[in-house]
Tab-separated table of C-alpha atoms in Angstrom:
chain	number	residue	atom	x	y	z
A	9	MET	CA	-3.371	-42.305	77.805
A	10	LEU	CA	-3.907	-45.283	75.498
A	11	LEU	CA	-1.943	-48.488	74.943
A	12	LEU	CA	-2.147	-50.150	71.509
A	13	GLN	CA	-0.643	-53.632	71.164
A	14	HIS	CA	0.617	-54.746	67.742
A	15	SER	CA	2.922	-57.757	68.111
A	16	ILE	CA	3.449	-60.637	70.527
A	17	ALA	CA	6.200	-63.124	71.424
A	18	LEU	CA	6.316	-66.074	73.787
A	19	GLN	CA	9.330	-66.630	76.032
A	20	THR	CA	10.689	-70.124	76.687
A	21	ASP	CA	9.450	-69.849	80.293
A	22	GLY	CA	5.910	-69.186	79.061
A	23	LYS	CA	5.813	-65.466	79.829
A	24	ILE	CA	4.195	-63.296	77.149
A	25	VAL	CA	5.815	-60.140	75.745
A	26	VAL	CA	3.746	-57.655	73.754
A	27	ALA	CA	4.881	-54.564	71.826
A	28	GLY	CA	2.921	-51.596	70.559
A	29	ASN	CA	2.630	-47.894	71.245
A	30	PHE	CA	1.775	-45.821	74.298
A	31	ILE	CA	-0.109	-42.601	73.528
A	32	LYS	CA	-0.192	-39.648	75.896
A	33	ILE	CA	-2.062	-36.386	75.460
A	34	ILE	CA	-0.208	-33.530	77.164
A	35	ASN	CA	-1.670	-30.026	76.926
A	36	GLY	CA	-3.572	-31.103	73.854
A	37	ASN	CA	-0.468	-32.466	72.137
A	38	ARG	CA	-0.258	-36.141	71.156
A	39	ASN	CA	2.888	-38.080	72.036
A	40	SER	CA	3.297	-41.701	70.910
A	41	GLN	CA	6.058	-43.926	72.330
A	42	PHE	CA	7.299	-47.487	71.981
A	43	ALA	CA	5.625	-49.684	74.583
A	44	VAL	CA	6.499	-53.199	75.763
A	45	VAL	CA	4.444	-55.171	78.276
A	46	ARG	CA	5.219	-58.551	79.826
A	47	TYR	CA	2.640	-60.891	81.334
A	48	ASN	CA	3.087	-63.890	83.583
A	49	THR	CA	1.799	-67.266	82.409
A	50	ASN	CA	-1.463	-66.692	84.331
A	51	GLY	CA	-2.104	-63.397	82.505
A	52	SER	CA	-1.104	-61.042	85.317
A	53	LEU	CA	1.403	-58.261	84.697
A	54	ASP	CA	5.003	-59.281	85.416
A	55	ASN	CA	6.250	-56.728	87.988
A	56	THR	CA	9.871	-57.893	87.492
A	57	PHE	CA	9.764	-56.271	84.050
A	58	GLY	CA	10.209	-52.511	83.799
A	59	THR	CA	7.764	-50.691	86.041
A	60	ASN	CA	4.945	-53.006	87.065
A	61	GLY	CA	5.280	-54.908	83.779
A	62	PHE	CA	5.463	-51.842	81.502
A	63	VAL	CA	8.337	-50.244	79.571
A	64	ASN	CA	7.989	-47.062	77.518
A	65	THR	CA	10.686	-45.712	75.182
A	66	ASP	CA	10.294	-42.075	74.197
A	67	PHE	CA	11.858	-40.875	70.916
A	68	VAL	CA	10.667	-37.321	71.704
A	69	TYR	CA	8.833	-37.322	68.366
A	70	GLU	CA	6.076	-39.702	67.260
A	71	SER	CA	7.053	-43.378	67.335
A	72	ASP	CA	5.291	-46.720	67.056
A	73	ALA	CA	6.449	-50.314	67.607
A	74	SER	CA	5.134	-52.755	65.022
A	75	SER	CA	7.057	-56.020	65.552
A	76	ILE	CA	8.794	-57.942	68.336
A	77	ALA	CA	11.204	-60.898	68.428
A	78	LEU	CA	13.237	-62.651	71.124
A	79	GLN	CA	16.922	-63.462	70.938
A	80	ALA	CA	18.248	-66.835	72.055
A	81	ASP	CA	19.578	-65.195	75.241
A	82	GLY	CA	16.131	-63.812	76.092
A	83	LYS	CA	16.794	-60.199	75.123
A	84	ILE	CA	13.883	-58.463	73.443
A	85	VAL	CA	14.142	-56.712	70.063
A	86	VAL	CA	11.400	-54.344	68.893
A	87	ALA	CA	11.171	-52.544	65.544
A	88	GLY	CA	8.919	-49.792	64.229
A	89	TYR	CA	9.328	-46.184	63.230
A	90	TYR	CA	9.924	-42.699	64.573
A	91	THR	CA	9.086	-39.428	62.899
A	92	ASN	CA	9.722	-35.729	63.203
A	93	TYR	CA	9.999	-34.007	59.828
A	94	TYR	CA	11.364	-37.197	58.310
A	95	SER	CA	10.407	-40.758	59.259
A	96	GLY	CA	12.896	-43.546	59.875
A	97	ILE	CA	13.216	-47.138	61.005
A	98	ALA	CA	13.667	-47.583	64.743
A	99	VAL	CA	15.032	-50.722	66.429
A	100	VAL	CA	15.275	-51.072	70.212
A	101	ARG	CA	16.800	-53.880	72.252
A	102	TYR	CA	15.854	-54.496	75.865
A	103	ASN	CA	17.481	-56.631	78.521
A	104	THR	CA	15.360	-59.371	80.056
A	105	ASN	CA	14.356	-57.025	82.913
A	106	GLY	CA	13.065	-54.389	80.479
A	107	GLY	CA	16.016	-52.005	80.693
A	108	LEU	CA	17.579	-50.662	77.509
A	109	ASP	CA	20.548	-52.785	76.394
A	110	SER	CA	23.600	-50.499	76.270
A	111	SER	CA	25.554	-53.095	74.239
A	112	PHE	CA	23.202	-52.311	71.335
A	113	ASP	CA	24.537	-49.096	69.747
A	114	THR	CA	25.594	-47.830	73.238
A	115	ASP	CA	22.079	-46.809	74.308
A	116	GLY	CA	19.830	-49.678	73.152
A	117	ILE	CA	18.320	-47.661	70.297
A	118	VAL	CA	19.189	-47.632	66.579
A	119	VAL	CA	17.512	-45.347	64.053
A	120	THR	CA	17.980	-45.680	60.288
A	121	SER	CA	16.686	-43.146	57.766
A	122	ILE	CA	16.164	-44.307	54.185
A	123	ARG	CA	15.357	-41.537	51.717
A	124	SER	CA	12.572	-39.204	52.902
A	125	PHE	CA	10.397	-41.808	54.605
A	126	SER	CA	10.936	-45.310	55.977
A	127	GLN	CA	9.398	-47.581	58.582
A	128	ALA	CA	9.728	-51.166	59.812
A	129	ASN	CA	6.703	-53.454	59.671
A	130	SER	CA	8.314	-56.767	60.636
A	131	LEU	CA	11.531	-58.182	62.062
A	132	SER	CA	13.185	-61.567	62.387
A	133	ILE	CA	16.407	-62.721	64.056
A	134	GLN	CA	18.845	-65.000	62.265
A	135	THR	CA	20.464	-67.952	64.001
A	136	ASP	CA	23.731	-65.979	64.102
A	137	GLY	CA	21.992	-63.179	66.015
A	138	LYS	CA	21.809	-60.681	63.157
A	139	ILE	CA	18.553	-58.725	62.996
A	140	VAL	CA	16.573	-58.447	59.752
A	141	VAL	CA	13.935	-55.729	59.418
A	142	ALA	CA	11.472	-55.352	56.531
A	143	GLY	CA	9.218	-52.420	55.730
A	144	ILE	CA	8.793	-49.576	53.294
A	145	TYR	CA	10.668	-46.525	52.085
A	146	SER	CA	9.711	-43.545	49.961
A	147	ASN	CA	11.458	-40.765	48.110
A	148	ASP	CA	8.814	-38.202	49.059
A	149	LEU	CA	7.504	-36.958	52.385
A	150	ASN	CA	3.894	-37.576	51.405
A	151	ASN	CA	4.584	-41.319	51.232
A	152	ILE	CA	2.946	-41.586	47.794
A	153	ASN	CA	5.452	-43.789	45.974
A	154	THR	CA	6.772	-46.567	48.214
A	155	GLY	CA	8.983	-49.627	47.825
A	156	PHE	CA	10.166	-52.667	49.752
A	157	THR	CA	13.122	-52.185	52.055
A	158	VAL	CA	15.111	-54.789	54.005
A	159	VAL	CA	17.762	-53.792	56.542
A	160	ARG	CA	20.146	-56.114	58.360
A	161	TYR	CA	21.938	-55.195	61.576
A	162	ASN	CA	24.842	-56.867	63.319
A	163	ILE	CA	24.300	-58.080	66.867
A	164	ASP	CA	25.782	-54.824	68.223
A	165	GLY	CA	23.258	-52.712	66.282
A	166	SER	CA	25.559	-51.567	63.484
A	167	LEU	CA	24.487	-51.943	59.863
A	168	ASP	CA	25.759	-55.178	58.310
A	169	ASN	CA	27.883	-54.093	55.348
A	170	THR	CA	27.961	-57.678	54.004
A	171	PHE	CA	24.264	-57.299	53.173
A	172	ASP	CA	23.687	-55.649	49.768
A	173	ASN	CA	24.331	-51.888	49.925
A	174	TYR	CA	25.965	-51.434	53.345
A	175	GLY	CA	23.146	-53.228	55.128
A	176	ILE	CA	20.189	-51.780	53.232
A	177	ASN	CA	18.272	-53.184	50.245
A	178	THR	CA	15.521	-51.245	48.464
A	179	ILE	CA	13.294	-52.460	45.619
A	180	ASP	CA	10.715	-50.485	43.623
A	181	ILE	CA	8.246	-53.250	42.733
A	182	ALA	CA	5.440	-50.910	41.655
A	183	ASP	CA	4.257	-47.343	42.224
A	184	TYR	CA	2.991	-48.394	45.628
A	185	SER	CA	4.418	-51.504	47.293
A	186	VAL	CA	4.566	-52.435	50.983
A	187	ALA	CA	6.578	-55.149	52.747
A	188	LYS	CA	4.546	-56.516	55.659
A	189	SER	CA	6.296	-59.667	56.920
A	190	VAL	CA	9.793	-61.184	56.997
A	191	SER	CA	10.960	-64.747	57.767
A	192	ILE	CA	14.341	-66.473	57.667
A	193	GLN	CA	14.689	-69.888	56.015
A	194	THR	CA	16.915	-72.521	57.627
A	195	ASP	CA	19.452	-72.006	54.824
A	196	GLY	CA	19.665	-68.309	55.761
A	197	LYS	CA	17.750	-66.968	52.774
A	198	ILE	CA	15.289	-64.200	53.586
A	199	LEU	CA	11.615	-64.190	52.588
A	200	VAL	CA	9.583	-60.982	52.566
A	201	SER	CA	5.878	-60.786	51.746
A	202	GLY	CA	3.634	-57.820	51.055
A	203	TYR	CA	1.540	-56.302	48.293
A	204	ARG	CA	1.683	-53.810	45.430
A	205	CYS	CA	-0.528	-51.783	43.108
A	206	ILE	CA	-0.309	-48.981	40.577
A	207	LEU	CA	-1.150	-45.555	41.923
A	208	ASN	CA	-4.580	-44.216	40.981
A	209	ASP	CA	-5.524	-47.751	39.892
A	210	CYS	CA	-5.510	-50.073	42.884
A	211	SER	CA	-8.363	-52.093	41.412
A	212	ASN	CA	-5.842	-54.861	40.831
A	213	ILE	CA	-3.744	-55.403	43.949
A	214	GLU	CA	-1.109	-58.123	43.815
A	215	PHE	CA	0.304	-60.225	46.635
A	216	VAL	CA	4.112	-60.127	46.534
A	217	VAL	CA	6.732	-62.535	47.919
A	218	VAL	CA	10.442	-61.770	47.517
A	219	ARG	CA	13.368	-64.016	48.377
A	220	TYR	CA	16.858	-62.687	49.040
A	221	ASN	CA	20.134	-64.532	49.189
A	222	THR	CA	22.097	-64.296	52.432
A	223	ASN	CA	24.120	-61.398	50.981
A	224	GLY	CA	20.979	-59.365	50.215
A	225	THR	CA	20.807	-59.945	46.470
A	226	LEU	CA	17.630	-61.271	44.865
A	227	ASP	CA	17.449	-65.071	44.628
A	228	SER	CA	16.787	-65.808	40.945
A	229	SER	CA	15.862	-69.434	41.752
A	230	PHE	CA	12.676	-68.113	43.386
A	231	GLY	CA	10.142	-67.625	40.604
A	232	ASN	CA	12.025	-66.151	37.675
A	233	THR	CA	13.689	-63.122	39.228
A	234	GLY	CA	13.377	-63.529	43.002
A	235	ILE	CA	10.080	-61.623	42.985
A	236	VAL	CA	6.738	-63.459	42.719
A	237	THR	CA	3.476	-61.547	42.247
A	238	ILE	CA	-0.067	-62.928	42.182
A	239	SER	CA	-3.039	-60.852	41.098
A	240	VAL	CA	-5.864	-61.146	43.638
A	241	GLY	CA	-8.027	-58.130	42.814
A	242	GLY	CA	-8.826	-54.812	44.452
A	243	ASN	CA	-9.658	-54.195	48.119
A	244	SER	CA	-7.051	-56.750	49.150
A	245	MET	CA	-3.924	-56.891	51.259
A	246	SER	CA	-1.225	-59.336	52.366
A	247	THR	CA	-0.436	-58.986	56.073
A	248	SER	CA	1.444	-61.991	57.467
A	249	MET	CA	3.587	-64.955	56.454
A	250	SER	CA	4.759	-68.274	57.900
A	251	ILE	CA	6.943	-71.082	56.553
A	252	GLN	CA	5.949	-74.727	56.866
A	253	THR	CA	8.461	-77.351	57.954
A	254	ASP	CA	8.491	-78.680	54.373
A	255	GLY	CA	9.533	-75.247	53.073
A	256	LYS	CA	6.189	-74.224	51.591
A	257	ILE	CA	5.159	-70.636	52.265
A	258	LEU	CA	1.832	-69.483	53.714
A	259	VAL	CA	0.701	-65.875	53.255
A	260	ALA	CA	-2.424	-64.478	54.948
A	261	GLY	CA	-4.436	-61.312	54.460
A	262	TYR	CA	-7.749	-60.479	52.854
A	263	ILE	CA	-9.276	-60.582	49.382
A	264	TRP	CA	-12.539	-58.811	48.647
A	265	ASP	CA	-13.317	-58.497	52.368
A	266	ASN	CA	-12.724	-62.189	53.073
A	267	ILE	CA	-9.947	-63.780	55.121
A	268	ALA	CA	-7.481	-65.203	52.626
A	269	VAL	CA	-4.619	-67.713	52.818
A	270	LEU	CA	-2.298	-68.466	49.890
A	271	ARG	CA	0.289	-71.216	49.760
A	272	TYR	CA	3.438	-71.180	47.609
A	273	LYS	CA	5.868	-73.957	46.771
A	274	LYS	CA	9.490	-73.638	47.871
A	275	ASN	CA	10.395	-72.354	44.388
A	276	GLY	CA	7.889	-69.493	44.682
A	277	TYR	CA	5.122	-70.787	42.443
A	278	ILE	CA	1.576	-71.104	43.727
A	279	ASP	CA	0.803	-74.517	45.227
A	280	SER	CA	-2.276	-75.891	43.429
A	281	THR	CA	-2.526	-78.785	45.928
A	282	PHE	CA	-3.757	-76.232	48.480
A	283	ASP	CA	-7.548	-76.023	47.946
A	284	ASN	CA	-7.042	-76.792	44.219
A	285	ASP	CA	-5.790	-73.326	43.255
A	286	GLY	CA	-3.446	-72.358	46.095
A	287	LYS	CA	-5.940	-69.917	47.638
A	288	VAL	CA	-8.512	-70.225	50.432
A	289	ASN	CA	-11.104	-67.503	51.134
A	290	THR	CA	-13.182	-67.556	54.307
A	291	THR	CA	-16.135	-65.309	55.081
A	292	PHE	CA	-18.032	-64.904	58.339
A	293	GLY	CA	-21.461	-64.759	56.784
A	294	ASN	CA	-23.256	-61.434	56.899
A	295	ASN	CA	-20.312	-59.099	57.498
A	296	ILE	CA	-19.087	-55.945	55.827
A	297	TYR	CA	-15.417	-56.839	56.257
A	298	SER	CA	-13.180	-59.661	57.464
A	299	GLY	CA	-9.429	-60.020	57.216
A	300	ALA	CA	-6.387	-61.794	58.661
A	301	ASN	CA	-3.672	-59.981	60.580
A	302	CYS	CA	-1.529	-62.912	61.693
A	303	ILE	CA	-0.818	-66.528	60.717
A	304	ALA	CA	0.859	-69.376	62.618
A	305	ILE	CA	1.390	-73.104	62.131
A	306	GLN	CA	0.773	-75.689	64.836
A	307	THR	CA	3.240	-78.538	65.389
A	308	ASP	CA	0.727	-80.899	63.743
A	309	GLY	CA	0.696	-78.689	60.632
A	310	LYS	CA	-2.745	-77.136	61.094
A	311	ILE	CA	-2.940	-73.456	60.200
A	312	LEU	CA	-4.166	-70.767	62.610
A	313	VAL	CA	-5.215	-67.359	61.296
A	314	ALA	CA	-6.289	-64.480	63.542
A	315	GLY	CA	-7.873	-61.222	62.476
A	316	ILE	CA	-11.087	-59.247	62.509
A	317	TYR	CA	-14.574	-59.273	61.092
A	318	ILE	CA	-17.006	-56.364	61.176
A	319	THR	CA	-20.780	-56.608	61.173
A	320	GLN	CA	-23.434	-53.959	60.759
A	321	ILE	CA	-26.993	-54.182	62.084
A	322	ASN	CA	-29.020	-51.122	61.137
A	323	ASP	CA	-26.701	-48.229	62.031
A	324	SER	CA	-24.659	-50.181	64.563
A	325	ILE	CA	-21.194	-51.379	63.543
A	326	LYS	CA	-19.536	-54.055	65.650
A	327	ARG	CA	-15.908	-55.165	65.505
A	328	ASN	CA	-15.257	-58.807	66.360
A	329	PHE	CA	-12.142	-60.893	66.937
A	330	ALA	CA	-11.851	-63.699	64.382
A	331	ILE	CA	-9.801	-66.871	64.468
A	332	VAL	CA	-9.856	-69.651	61.872
A	333	ARG	CA	-8.102	-73.018	61.847
A	334	TYR	CA	-7.470	-74.922	58.636
A	335	ASN	CA	-6.554	-78.563	58.177
A	336	ASN	CA	-3.163	-79.101	56.606
A	337	THR	CA	-0.834	-81.994	55.879
A	338	ILE	CA	2.897	-81.373	55.964
A	339	SER	CA	5.404	-83.988	54.895
A	340	GLY	CA	8.137	-84.592	57.444
A	341	ILE	CA	5.981	-84.163	60.542
A	342	GLU	CA	4.986	-87.282	62.361
A	343	ASN	CA	4.823	-88.617	65.893
A	344	VAL	CA	6.381	-92.037	66.397
A	345	ASN	CA	3.727	-94.510	67.607
A	346	ASN	CA	1.453	-91.509	68.304
A	347	ILE	CA	3.171	-90.999	71.650
A	348	ASN	CA	2.636	-87.502	73.074
A	349	LEU	CA	6.254	-86.646	73.801
A	350	GLU	CA	7.274	-83.256	75.180
A	351	ASN	CA	10.319	-81.410	73.942
A	352	SER	CA	12.943	-82.072	76.601
A	353	VAL	CA	16.643	-82.263	77.407
A	354	TYR	CA	17.897	-84.958	79.761
A	355	PRO	CA	19.996	-85.007	81.774
A	356	ASN	CA	20.248	-81.273	82.374
A	357	PRO	CA	22.656	-80.085	83.851
A	358	PHE	CA	25.198	-82.443	82.278
A	359	SER	CA	28.953	-82.705	81.901
A	360	GLU	CA	29.697	-84.541	78.644
A	361	GLN	CA	26.583	-85.639	76.752
A	362	THR	CA	22.810	-85.195	76.843
A	363	THR	CA	19.749	-86.188	74.788
A	364	ILE	CA	17.370	-83.736	73.141
A	365	GLN	CA	13.877	-85.188	72.691
A	366	SER	CA	11.584	-83.672	70.049
A	367	ASN	CA	7.814	-84.098	69.990
A	368	CYS	CA	7.970	-84.005	66.181
A	369	PHE	CA	9.981	-85.934	63.635
A	370	LEU	CA	12.952	-83.805	62.572
A	371	ASP	CA	13.850	-83.801	58.889
A	372	ASN	CA	17.150	-82.054	58.057
A	373	ALA	CA	16.933	-79.777	61.101
A	374	SER	CA	19.692	-77.550	62.510
A	375	LEU	CA	20.770	-77.001	66.114
A	376	ILE	CA	22.252	-73.670	67.192
A	377	VAL	CA	23.904	-73.060	70.560
A	378	ASN	CA	24.282	-69.498	71.896
A	379	ASN	CA	25.991	-68.308	75.044
A	380	THR	CA	24.448	-65.793	77.454
A	381	LEU	CA	25.815	-62.929	75.323
A	382	GLY	CA	23.802	-64.164	72.361
A	383	GLU	CA	26.931	-65.310	70.526
A	384	GLN	CA	26.697	-68.501	68.490
A	385	VAL	CA	29.207	-71.019	69.827
A	386	LYS	CA	28.147	-74.213	68.067
A	387	GLN	CA	26.020	-75.430	65.175
A	388	VAL	CA	24.988	-78.951	64.166
A	389	ASN	CA	23.220	-79.551	60.838
A	390	ASN	CA	21.427	-82.426	59.108
A	391	LEU	CA	19.502	-83.700	62.136
A	392	TYR	CA	16.845	-86.379	61.665
A	393	GLY	CA	14.483	-88.290	63.943
A	394	GLN	CA	13.093	-87.456	67.377
A	395	ARG	CA	16.171	-87.981	69.553
A	396	ILE	CA	19.372	-85.942	69.201
A	397	THR	CA	22.550	-86.822	71.058
A	398	PHE	CA	24.302	-83.587	71.991
A	399	ASN	CA	28.022	-83.715	72.792
A	400	ARG	CA	29.597	-80.985	74.858
A	401	ASP	CA	32.913	-81.141	72.980
A	402	ASN	CA	35.094	-78.200	74.058
A	403	LEU	CA	32.389	-75.871	75.413
A	404	PRO	CA	33.324	-74.425	78.820
A	405	SER	CA	30.992	-74.860	81.781
A	406	GLY	CA	28.119	-72.392	82.032
A	407	ILE	CA	24.619	-71.598	80.794
A	408	TYR	CA	23.705	-71.885	77.105
A	409	PHE	CA	20.593	-71.654	74.967
A	410	ILE	CA	19.833	-74.181	72.243
A	411	LYS	CA	17.448	-73.771	69.331
A	412	VAL	CA	16.464	-76.518	66.923
A	413	SER	CA	14.959	-75.186	63.682
A	414	GLN	CA	13.539	-76.822	60.589
A	415	GLU	CA	12.600	-74.895	57.434
A	416	ASN	CA	12.532	-71.646	59.443
A	417	LYS	CA	10.202	-73.121	62.053
A	418	GLN	CA	11.496	-73.103	65.596
A	419	MET	CA	10.934	-76.634	66.877
A	420	ILE	CA	12.773	-76.627	70.217
A	421	THR	CA	14.211	-73.909	72.469
A	422	LYS	CA	15.824	-74.892	75.758
A	423	LYS	CA	18.299	-73.634	78.330
A	424	ILE	CA	21.093	-76.070	79.088
A	425	ILE	CA	23.684	-76.046	81.859
A	426	LEU	CA	27.159	-77.506	81.407
A	427	LYS	CA	29.126	-78.450	84.480
A	428	ASP	CA	32.638	-79.768	85.028
């Protein structure tokens, strides 16, 4: 058996949740299943999760988990694909102990088939709990002509019929186009990044970023049509995306076997203030390939990119883990008097009012409060500064989860307890 890990998420208590696929060979037949593993903060397996830290979900046919995200109530959402004769998008929700969540489509599993072939490559959860999945679809079983697809689900797992065509949006951007990453802006608009090329002529691959309105239609204020393409050349790919607190968009991947990072303005146009032309290429010296698989932004604005580089000495090929950090200045992030303040809530528990302390300066941030069912019960917008006064108002006593977000970056997540 073999465990392949593809995506990672960090819980508010510091535990680490990883999703991928679990491969078994039985009587010479290959069976691939969704796999989720949880680690304690010290790196040991968390035996309170599933069986000794492991959870496998068998779709009977081949399946693979590609992306993971955590709800405000701690439940775990994983997306990928399953396949028998046709291939479809698969979304699974787990309770915090690793069991399947029966409140999600009655059995914890939702499958969505789009045309002859479809799969999820990335997922993100909106502040209202709705789940957005991005990936590809195709009209043919051979997966030759592909397009972007975005699917939005309600919190119970049903398709959201307020999103474009009964919850599903498909776009043919070129003969071959692939959506690789999805992020939600603080205003609810949806960003999807990927790449495209013309079949039989992928010598000119283009990075693609698409922005959708909250109802699933293309946002024409982004670029000219809602779709922005940048020619980067052959042997290239866009793999991951992150949004800065000032709304600028970072996309990572590779260009001509080098790690590449591109930055876009909020309106979709390339940001020439980023390394003069909006693009940064990084090579690891004498290597035959290097590329980025994931990008993240630190609270101080610096950019972290993780991926791989491959070297060859004589006939020996060696795969290496690569991580690069770039300097970056983001407007709106500052630390008052350079004091190293931790994100905190005090007092907690509380009965009427508490203070939320941020370690970064908040600029037009939003605060969302969810109950233990994941339902949004309160929202406060237009937050500025490093201290937020939170009033209980009419919320009943109990446990709640707060999330403070700014330009699609999660700044603070905390559990709060209200008492009478």
